[in-house]
Every structure is written in C-alpha cells, then in structure tokens.
PDB file of C-alpha atoms in Angstrom:
ATOM      1  CA  MET N   1    -114.273 -83.452 -42.470  1.00 46.00           C
ATOM      2  CA  ARG N   2    -112.714 -85.537 -45.416  1.00 51.00           C
ATOM      3  CA  LYS N   3    -115.895 -84.992 -47.422  1.00 53.00           C
ATOM      4  CA  LEU N   4    -115.345 -81.078 -46.902  1.00 45.00           C
ATOM      5  CA  SER N   5    -111.702 -81.396 -48.073  1.00 49.00           C
ATOM      6  CA  LEU N   6    -112.447 -83.161 -51.388  1.00 42.00           C
ATOM      7  CA  ALA N   7    -115.560 -80.896 -52.110  1.00 44.00           C
ATOM      8  CA  LEU N   8    -113.101 -77.877 -51.862  1.00 42.00           C
ATOM      9  CA  SER N   9    -110.394 -79.186 -53.908  1.00 46.00           C
ATOM     10  CA  ALA N  10    -112.984 -80.233 -56.493  1.00 43.00           C
ATOM     11  CA  ALA N  11    -114.054 -76.592 -56.250  1.00 43.00           C
ATOM     12  CA  ALA N  12    -110.415 -75.220 -56.467  1.00 44.00           C
ATOM     13  CA  LEU N  13    -109.654 -77.514 -59.805  1.00 44.00           C
ATOM     14  CA  SER N  14    -112.820 -76.339 -61.339  1.00 43.00           C
ATOM     15  CA  THR N  15    -112.398 -72.431 -61.052  1.00 45.00           C
ATOM     16  CA  ALA N  16    -108.786 -73.003 -62.001  1.00 48.00           C
ATOM     17  CA  ALA N  17    -109.638 -74.813 -64.995  1.00 48.00           C
ATOM     18  CA  ALA N  18    -112.712 -72.818 -65.955  1.00 49.00           C
ATOM     19  CA  PRO N  19    -112.789 -70.080 -68.485  1.00 51.00           C
ATOM     20  CA  ALA N  20    -112.894 -66.688 -67.276  1.00 47.00           C
ATOM     21  CA  ILE N  21    -116.155 -65.266 -67.985  1.00 56.00           C
ATOM     22  CA  ALA N  22    -117.366 -61.316 -68.066  1.00 63.00           C
ATOM     23  CA  ALA N  23    -114.190 -59.783 -68.364  1.00 85.00           C
ATOM     24  CA  ASP N  24    -112.918 -57.550 -71.057  1.00 93.00           C
ATOM     25  CA  LEU N  25    -109.627 -57.064 -72.376  1.00 97.00           C
ATOM     26  CA  THR N  26    -108.734 -53.393 -73.541  1.00 97.00           C
ATOM     27  CA  VAL N  27    -105.073 -52.868 -75.030  1.00 98.00           C
ATOM     28  CA  SER N  28    -103.632 -49.697 -75.554  1.00 98.00           C
ATOM     29  CA  VAL N  29    -100.429 -49.017 -77.835  1.00 98.00           C
ATOM     30  CA  GLU N  30     -99.184 -45.672 -78.800  1.00 98.00           C
ATOM     31  CA  ILE N  31     -97.150 -45.365 -82.211  1.00 97.00           C
ATOM     32  CA  PRO N  32     -94.825 -42.792 -81.995  1.00 96.00           C
ATOM     33  CA  ARG N  33     -94.303 -40.258 -84.479  1.00 92.00           C
ATOM     34  CA  VAL N  34     -91.148 -40.725 -86.475  1.00 88.00           C
ATOM     35  CA  SER N  35     -89.332 -37.990 -88.303  1.00 86.00           C
ATOM     36  CA  GLY N  36     -87.786 -39.118 -91.552  1.00 78.00           C
ATOM     37  CA  ALA N  37     -88.046 -38.079 -95.206  1.00 76.00           C
ATOM     38  CA  SER N  38     -90.409 -41.223 -96.326  1.00 83.00           C
ATOM     39  CA  TYR N  39     -92.072 -42.557 -93.424  1.00 86.00           C
ATOM     40  CA  HIS N  40     -94.644 -45.533 -93.896  1.00 89.00           C
ATOM     41  CA  ARG N  41     -97.116 -46.156 -91.381  1.00 93.00           C
ATOM     42  CA  PRO N  42     -95.967 -49.585 -89.649  1.00 96.00           C
ATOM     43  CA  TYR N  43     -97.574 -52.937 -89.791  1.00 97.00           C
ATOM     44  CA  VAL N  44     -98.861 -54.102 -86.161  1.00 98.00           C
ATOM     45  CA  ALA N  45     -99.783 -57.486 -84.542  1.00 98.00           C
ATOM     46  CA  VAL N  46    -101.446 -57.556 -81.181  1.00 98.00           C
ATOM     47  CA  TRP N  47    -101.736 -61.141 -79.704  1.00 98.00           C
ATOM     48  CA  ILE N  48    -101.973 -63.003 -76.573  1.00 98.00           C
ATOM     49  CA  GLU N  49     -99.588 -65.980 -75.748  1.00 98.00           C
ATOM     50  CA  ARG N  50     -99.038 -68.313 -73.301  1.00 98.00           C
ATOM     51  CA  PRO N  51     -96.126 -68.045 -70.859  1.00 97.00           C
ATOM     52  CA  ASP N  52     -94.032 -70.825 -72.868  1.00 97.00           C
ATOM     53  CA  ASN N  53     -94.666 -68.189 -75.870  1.00 96.00           C
ATOM     54  CA  THR N  54     -97.101 -70.499 -78.012  1.00 97.00           C
ATOM     55  CA  ALA N  55     -99.726 -68.118 -79.637  1.00 97.00           C
ATOM     56  CA  VAL N  56    -103.569 -68.208 -78.354  1.00 97.00           C
ATOM     57  CA  ARG N  57    -105.418 -65.279 -80.464  1.00 96.00           C
ATOM     58  CA  THR N  58    -104.466 -62.710 -82.379  1.00 97.00           C
ATOM     59  CA  LEU N  59    -106.968 -59.645 -81.398  1.00 98.00           C
ATOM     60  CA  ALA N  60    -105.629 -57.128 -84.036  1.00 98.00           C
ATOM     61  CA  VAL N  61    -103.540 -57.219 -87.254  1.00 98.00           C
ATOM     62  CA  TRP N  62    -103.272 -53.351 -89.003  1.00 97.00           C
ATOM     63  CA  TYR N  63    -102.212 -54.068 -92.831  1.00 96.00           C
ATOM     64  CA  GLN N  64    -102.456 -52.329 -95.875  1.00 93.00           C
ATOM     65  CA  GLN N  65    -105.795 -54.098 -97.086  1.00 87.00           C
ATOM     66  CA  THR N  66    -106.257 -51.679-100.318  1.00 84.00           C
ATOM     67  CA  ALA N  67    -103.786 -52.367-103.199  1.00 82.00           C
ATOM     68  CA  ASN N  68    -101.595 -49.786-105.168  1.00 81.00           C
ATOM     69  CA  ALA N  69     -99.130 -50.092-107.584  1.00 79.00           C
ATOM     70  CA  GLU N  70     -97.016 -52.393-105.475  1.00 75.00           C
ATOM     71  CA  GLY N  71    -100.343 -54.515-104.582  1.00 76.00           C
ATOM     72  CA  ASP N  72    -101.576 -54.769-101.573  1.00 80.00           C
ATOM     73  CA  GLY N  73    -100.063 -55.619 -97.823  1.00 87.00           C
ATOM     74  CA  LYS N  74    -100.198 -59.333 -97.340  1.00 90.00           C
ATOM     75  CA  ASP N  75     -96.380 -59.858 -98.875  1.00 89.00           C
ATOM     76  CA  TRP N  76     -95.123 -57.812 -96.018  1.00 91.00           C
ATOM     77  CA  LEU N  77     -97.368 -59.303 -93.242  1.00 95.00           C
ATOM     78  CA  LYS N  78     -94.233 -61.635 -93.088  1.00 95.00           C
ATOM     79  CA  ASP N  79     -92.091 -58.636 -91.839  1.00 96.00           C
ATOM     80  CA  MET N  80     -93.799 -59.041 -88.571  1.00 97.00           C
ATOM     81  CA  ARG N  81     -91.218 -62.067 -88.009  1.00 97.00           C
ATOM     82  CA  THR N  82     -92.592 -63.142 -84.258  1.00 98.00           C
ATOM     83  CA  TRP N  83     -96.522 -62.637 -85.045  1.00 98.00           C
ATOM     84  CA  TRP N  84     -96.148 -64.636 -88.638  1.00 97.00           C
ATOM     85  CA  ARG N  85     -94.130 -67.605 -86.966  1.00 97.00           C
ATOM     86  CA  ARG N  86     -96.396 -68.223 -84.008  1.00 97.00           C
ATOM     87  CA  ALA N  87     -99.980 -67.202 -85.623  1.00 96.00           C
ATOM     88  CA  GLY N  88    -100.067 -65.069 -88.826  1.00 96.00           C
ATOM     89  CA  ARG N  89     -98.971 -67.947 -91.294  1.00 95.00           C
ATOM     90  CA  ALA N  90    -102.197 -69.962 -90.290  1.00 95.00           C
ATOM     91  CA  MET N  91    -104.269 -67.039 -90.824  1.00 94.00           C
ATOM     92  CA  THR N  92    -106.541 -66.386 -93.827  1.00 93.00           C
ATOM     93  CA  LEU N  93    -106.470 -62.790 -93.920  1.00 90.00           C
ATOM     94  CA  PRO N  94    -108.825 -60.287 -93.798  1.00 92.00           C
ATOM     95  CA  VAL N  95    -110.734 -61.718 -90.406  1.00 93.00           C
ATOM     96  CA  ASP N  96    -113.607 -59.810 -89.504  1.00 92.00           C
ATOM     97  CA  GLY N  97    -112.801 -57.778 -86.297  1.00 91.00           C
ATOM     98  CA  VAL N  98    -109.277 -58.926 -86.340  1.00 95.00           C
ATOM     99  CA  SER N  99    -107.550 -57.380 -89.264  1.00 95.00           C
ATOM    100  CA  SER N 100    -107.779 -53.703 -89.960  1.00 95.00           C
ATOM    101  CA  ALA N 101    -106.312 -50.813 -91.675  1.00 95.00           C
ATOM    102  CA  THR N 102    -102.419 -49.168 -90.485  1.00 96.00           C
ATOM    103  CA  LYS N 103    -103.122 -46.532 -88.127  1.00 96.00           C
ATOM    104  CA  ALA N 104    -101.064 -43.179 -88.084  1.00 95.00           C
ATOM    105  CA  PRO N 105     -98.907 -42.274 -85.146  1.00 96.00           C
ATOM    106  CA  GLY N 106    -100.958 -41.611 -81.936  1.00 97.00           C
ATOM    107  CA  ARG N 107    -102.752 -43.999 -79.288  1.00 98.00           C
ATOM    108  CA  HIS N 108    -104.931 -46.756 -80.501  1.00 98.00           C
ATOM    109  CA  ALA N 109    -107.104 -48.917 -78.593  1.00 98.00           C
ATOM    110  CA  VAL N 110    -108.212 -52.595 -79.218  1.00 97.00           C
ATOM    111  CA  THR N 111    -110.895 -53.292 -76.917  1.00 96.00           C
ATOM    112  CA  VAL N 112    -112.240 -57.148 -76.944  1.00 95.00           C
ATOM    113  CA  PRO N 113    -115.424 -58.066 -75.232  1.00 93.00           C
ATOM    114  CA  GLY N 114    -115.199 -60.759 -72.759  1.00 89.00           C
ATOM    115  CA  ALA N 115    -117.439 -63.018 -74.573  1.00 90.00           C
ATOM    116  CA  ARG N 116    -115.288 -62.946 -77.583  1.00 92.00           C
ATOM    117  CA  LEU N 117    -112.548 -64.852 -74.935  1.00 93.00           C
ATOM    118  CA  SER N 118    -115.212 -66.610 -72.986  1.00 90.00           C
ATOM    119  CA  ASN N 119    -113.088 -69.977 -73.713  1.00 92.00           C
ATOM    120  CA  LEU N 120    -109.933 -68.602 -72.410  1.00 94.00           C
ATOM    121  CA  PRO N 121    -108.847 -70.168 -69.377  1.00 95.00           C
ATOM    122  CA  ALA N 122    -108.114 -68.130 -66.512  1.00 94.00           C
ATOM    123  CA  GLY N 123    -104.331 -67.826 -65.797  1.00 95.00           C
ATOM    124  CA  ASP N 124    -100.930 -65.820 -66.568  1.00 97.00           C
ATOM    125  CA  TYR N 125    -100.407 -64.644 -70.259  1.00 97.00           C
ATOM    126  CA  ILE N 126     -98.686 -62.484 -72.605  1.00 98.00           C
ATOM    127  CA  MET N 127     -99.747 -59.365 -74.528  1.00 98.00           C
ATOM    128  CA  VAL N 128     -97.416 -59.341 -77.500  1.00 98.00           C
ATOM    129  CA  VAL N 129     -97.710 -56.490 -80.060  1.00 98.00           C
ATOM    130  CA  GLU N 130     -95.249 -56.103 -82.860  1.00 98.00           C
ATOM    131  CA  ALA N 131     -94.595 -53.513 -85.113  1.00 98.00           C
ATOM    132  CA  ALA N 132     -92.797 -53.472 -88.494  1.00 97.00           C
ATOM    133  CA  ARG N 133     -92.343 -50.702 -91.022  1.00 93.00           C
ATOM    134  CA  GLU N 134     -90.808 -50.257 -94.558  1.00 87.00           C
ATOM    135  CA  LEU N 135     -87.620 -48.499 -94.470  1.00 83.00           C
ATOM    136  CA  GLY N 136     -87.955 -48.779 -90.703  1.00 86.00           C
ATOM    137  CA  GLY N 137     -87.205 -50.765 -88.132  1.00 92.00           C
ATOM    138  CA  ARG N 138     -89.127 -53.697 -86.731  1.00 96.00           C
ATOM    139  CA  GLU N 139     -90.106 -53.981 -82.878  1.00 98.00           C
ATOM    140  CA  VAL N 140     -91.969 -56.481 -80.043  1.00 98.00           C
ATOM    141  CA  VAL N 141     -93.336 -55.307 -76.821  1.00 98.00           C
ATOM    142  CA  ARG N 142     -94.127 -58.104 -74.201  1.00 98.00           C
ATOM    143  CA  VAL N 143     -97.004 -57.179 -71.165  1.00 98.00           C
ATOM    144  CA  PRO N 144     -97.509 -60.032 -68.718  1.00 98.00           C
ATOM    145  CA  PHE N 145    -101.190 -59.892 -67.431  1.00 97.00           C
ATOM    146  CA  ARG N 146    -103.509 -62.322 -65.568  1.00 96.00           C
ATOM    147  CA  TRP N 147    -106.662 -63.348 -67.405  1.00 95.00           C
ATOM    148  CA  GLY N 148    -109.508 -63.760 -64.875  1.00 90.00           C
ATOM    149  CA  ALA N 149    -109.070 -61.100 -62.341  1.00 91.00           C
ATOM    150  CA  ALA N 150    -109.049 -57.026 -62.656  1.00 94.00           C
ATOM    151  CA  ASN N 151    -105.559 -55.708 -63.263  1.00 96.00           C
ATOM    152  CA  THR N 152    -103.378 -53.486 -65.448  1.00 97.00           C
ATOM    153  CA  ALA N 153    -100.053 -53.828 -66.924  1.00 98.00           C
ATOM    154  CA  ARG N 154     -97.634 -51.741 -68.817  1.00 98.00           C
ATOM    155  CA  ALA N 155     -94.482 -51.758 -70.891  1.00 98.00           C
ATOM    156  CA  ALA N 156     -92.771 -49.474 -73.502  1.00 98.00           C
ATOM    157  CA  GLY N 157     -90.973 -49.658 -76.997  1.00 97.00           C
ATOM    158  CA  SER N 158     -88.466 -47.989 -77.895  1.00 96.00           C
ATOM    159  CA  THR N 159     -88.547 -47.014 -81.624  1.00 94.00           C
ATOM    160  CA  GLU N 160     -91.513 -48.173 -83.424  1.00 95.00           C
ATOM    161  CA  LEU N 161     -93.789 -48.671 -80.228  1.00 97.00           C
ATOM    162  CA  GLY N 162     -94.578 -46.514 -77.666  1.00 98.00           C
ATOM    163  CA  ALA N 163     -96.473 -47.122 -74.247  1.00 98.00           C
ATOM    164  CA  VAL N 164     -98.319 -50.387 -74.659  1.00 98.00           C
ATOM    165  CA  SER N 165    -100.901 -51.290 -71.418  1.00 98.00           C
ATOM    166  CA  VAL N 166    -103.224 -54.179 -70.914  1.00 98.00           C
ATOM    167  CA  ALA N 167    -106.154 -53.659 -68.973  1.00 97.00           C
ATOM    168  CA  VAL N 168    -108.964 -56.543 -67.988  1.00 96.00           C
ATOM    169  CA  THR N 169    -112.033 -55.005 -66.365  1.00 93.00           C
ATOM    170  CA  ARG N 170    -114.820 -57.029 -64.577  1.00 80.00           C
TER     171      ARG N 170
END
C-alpha cells in the first residue's frame, strides 16, 4: 500500500511540474474606435505573467515599424510602461512571430500554437494586454487563465482597449 501511495505522489508531482503540451492559446483583443481630431493607432503589447507579476513570455508587440519623418516607432515602446519594465527593455525588436504593425480599430486575434509554449509549465497565469496611444491614453487589461487545461476567460478595458478574451484549447 505504501509503494502505491508513493508512486501516485510521484506521478502527481511530475504531472504538476511537466510542461503542458498540445494546447493552443488564442487571445482576442478589441481596439475600440475613438473619435477625435487626430487619431493614432495604439501600440499594443500582449504577454503572459505569473501571478507574482513576473513576465513569462511576450506574445505580440504592435508598433510602427516603418520609419517616417519622426523615425521608427521603437522610441515610443517605452510608453507601454508596464510591459517595458517587465519584458520590453530586455528585447531586441523586431522579433519574428511577435512584432508587427499597429492595428486599426476592430477585433484582432493572436494565436499561439502549443509547440511555441511547450516549455510553459501547467498552472495559473495572467494574460496582460497594454495599449498606449500618442495623444491618447494608456490602459492595461489583465485576464487570469489556466495553462494546461481547456478554459476561457475574459475582461474588458474602458478607454484604449475593449474586450479581451483568452482561450486555451486542446
């Protein structure tokens, strides 16, 4: 009987510490239409954090990638202050599969195949979406979710972001 309980405990520990596999992650981000004389598309960062607020992985950064008279948009990535402090300043952009151009108002999806997150241990995480806009505001939306089991979660912003949803599928 004792050997059986030890074997079950070891199996439970290895399952809890093992990376979740074969799950895909989809984040849906709504950028609301804001009326105003000079509208600029927001810079947006999407990343995963642990409950203690340490960044785990940046999934998307939408910013101005082509140069204009004011230069390219890397100088203003710091306006996404939360992301910049936790992960952005350590990154060298652009990053394949992560960085892309700013998005127009509407609903946009970031889909991450499970293989890209195969080393992420199962557990509780927070999906964080931050938007900052020139001559506009800044907003952060946090959505708790569980990695390792199929689930969905959602939250909503009030100014620079609309609905944000997270879906983990098997």
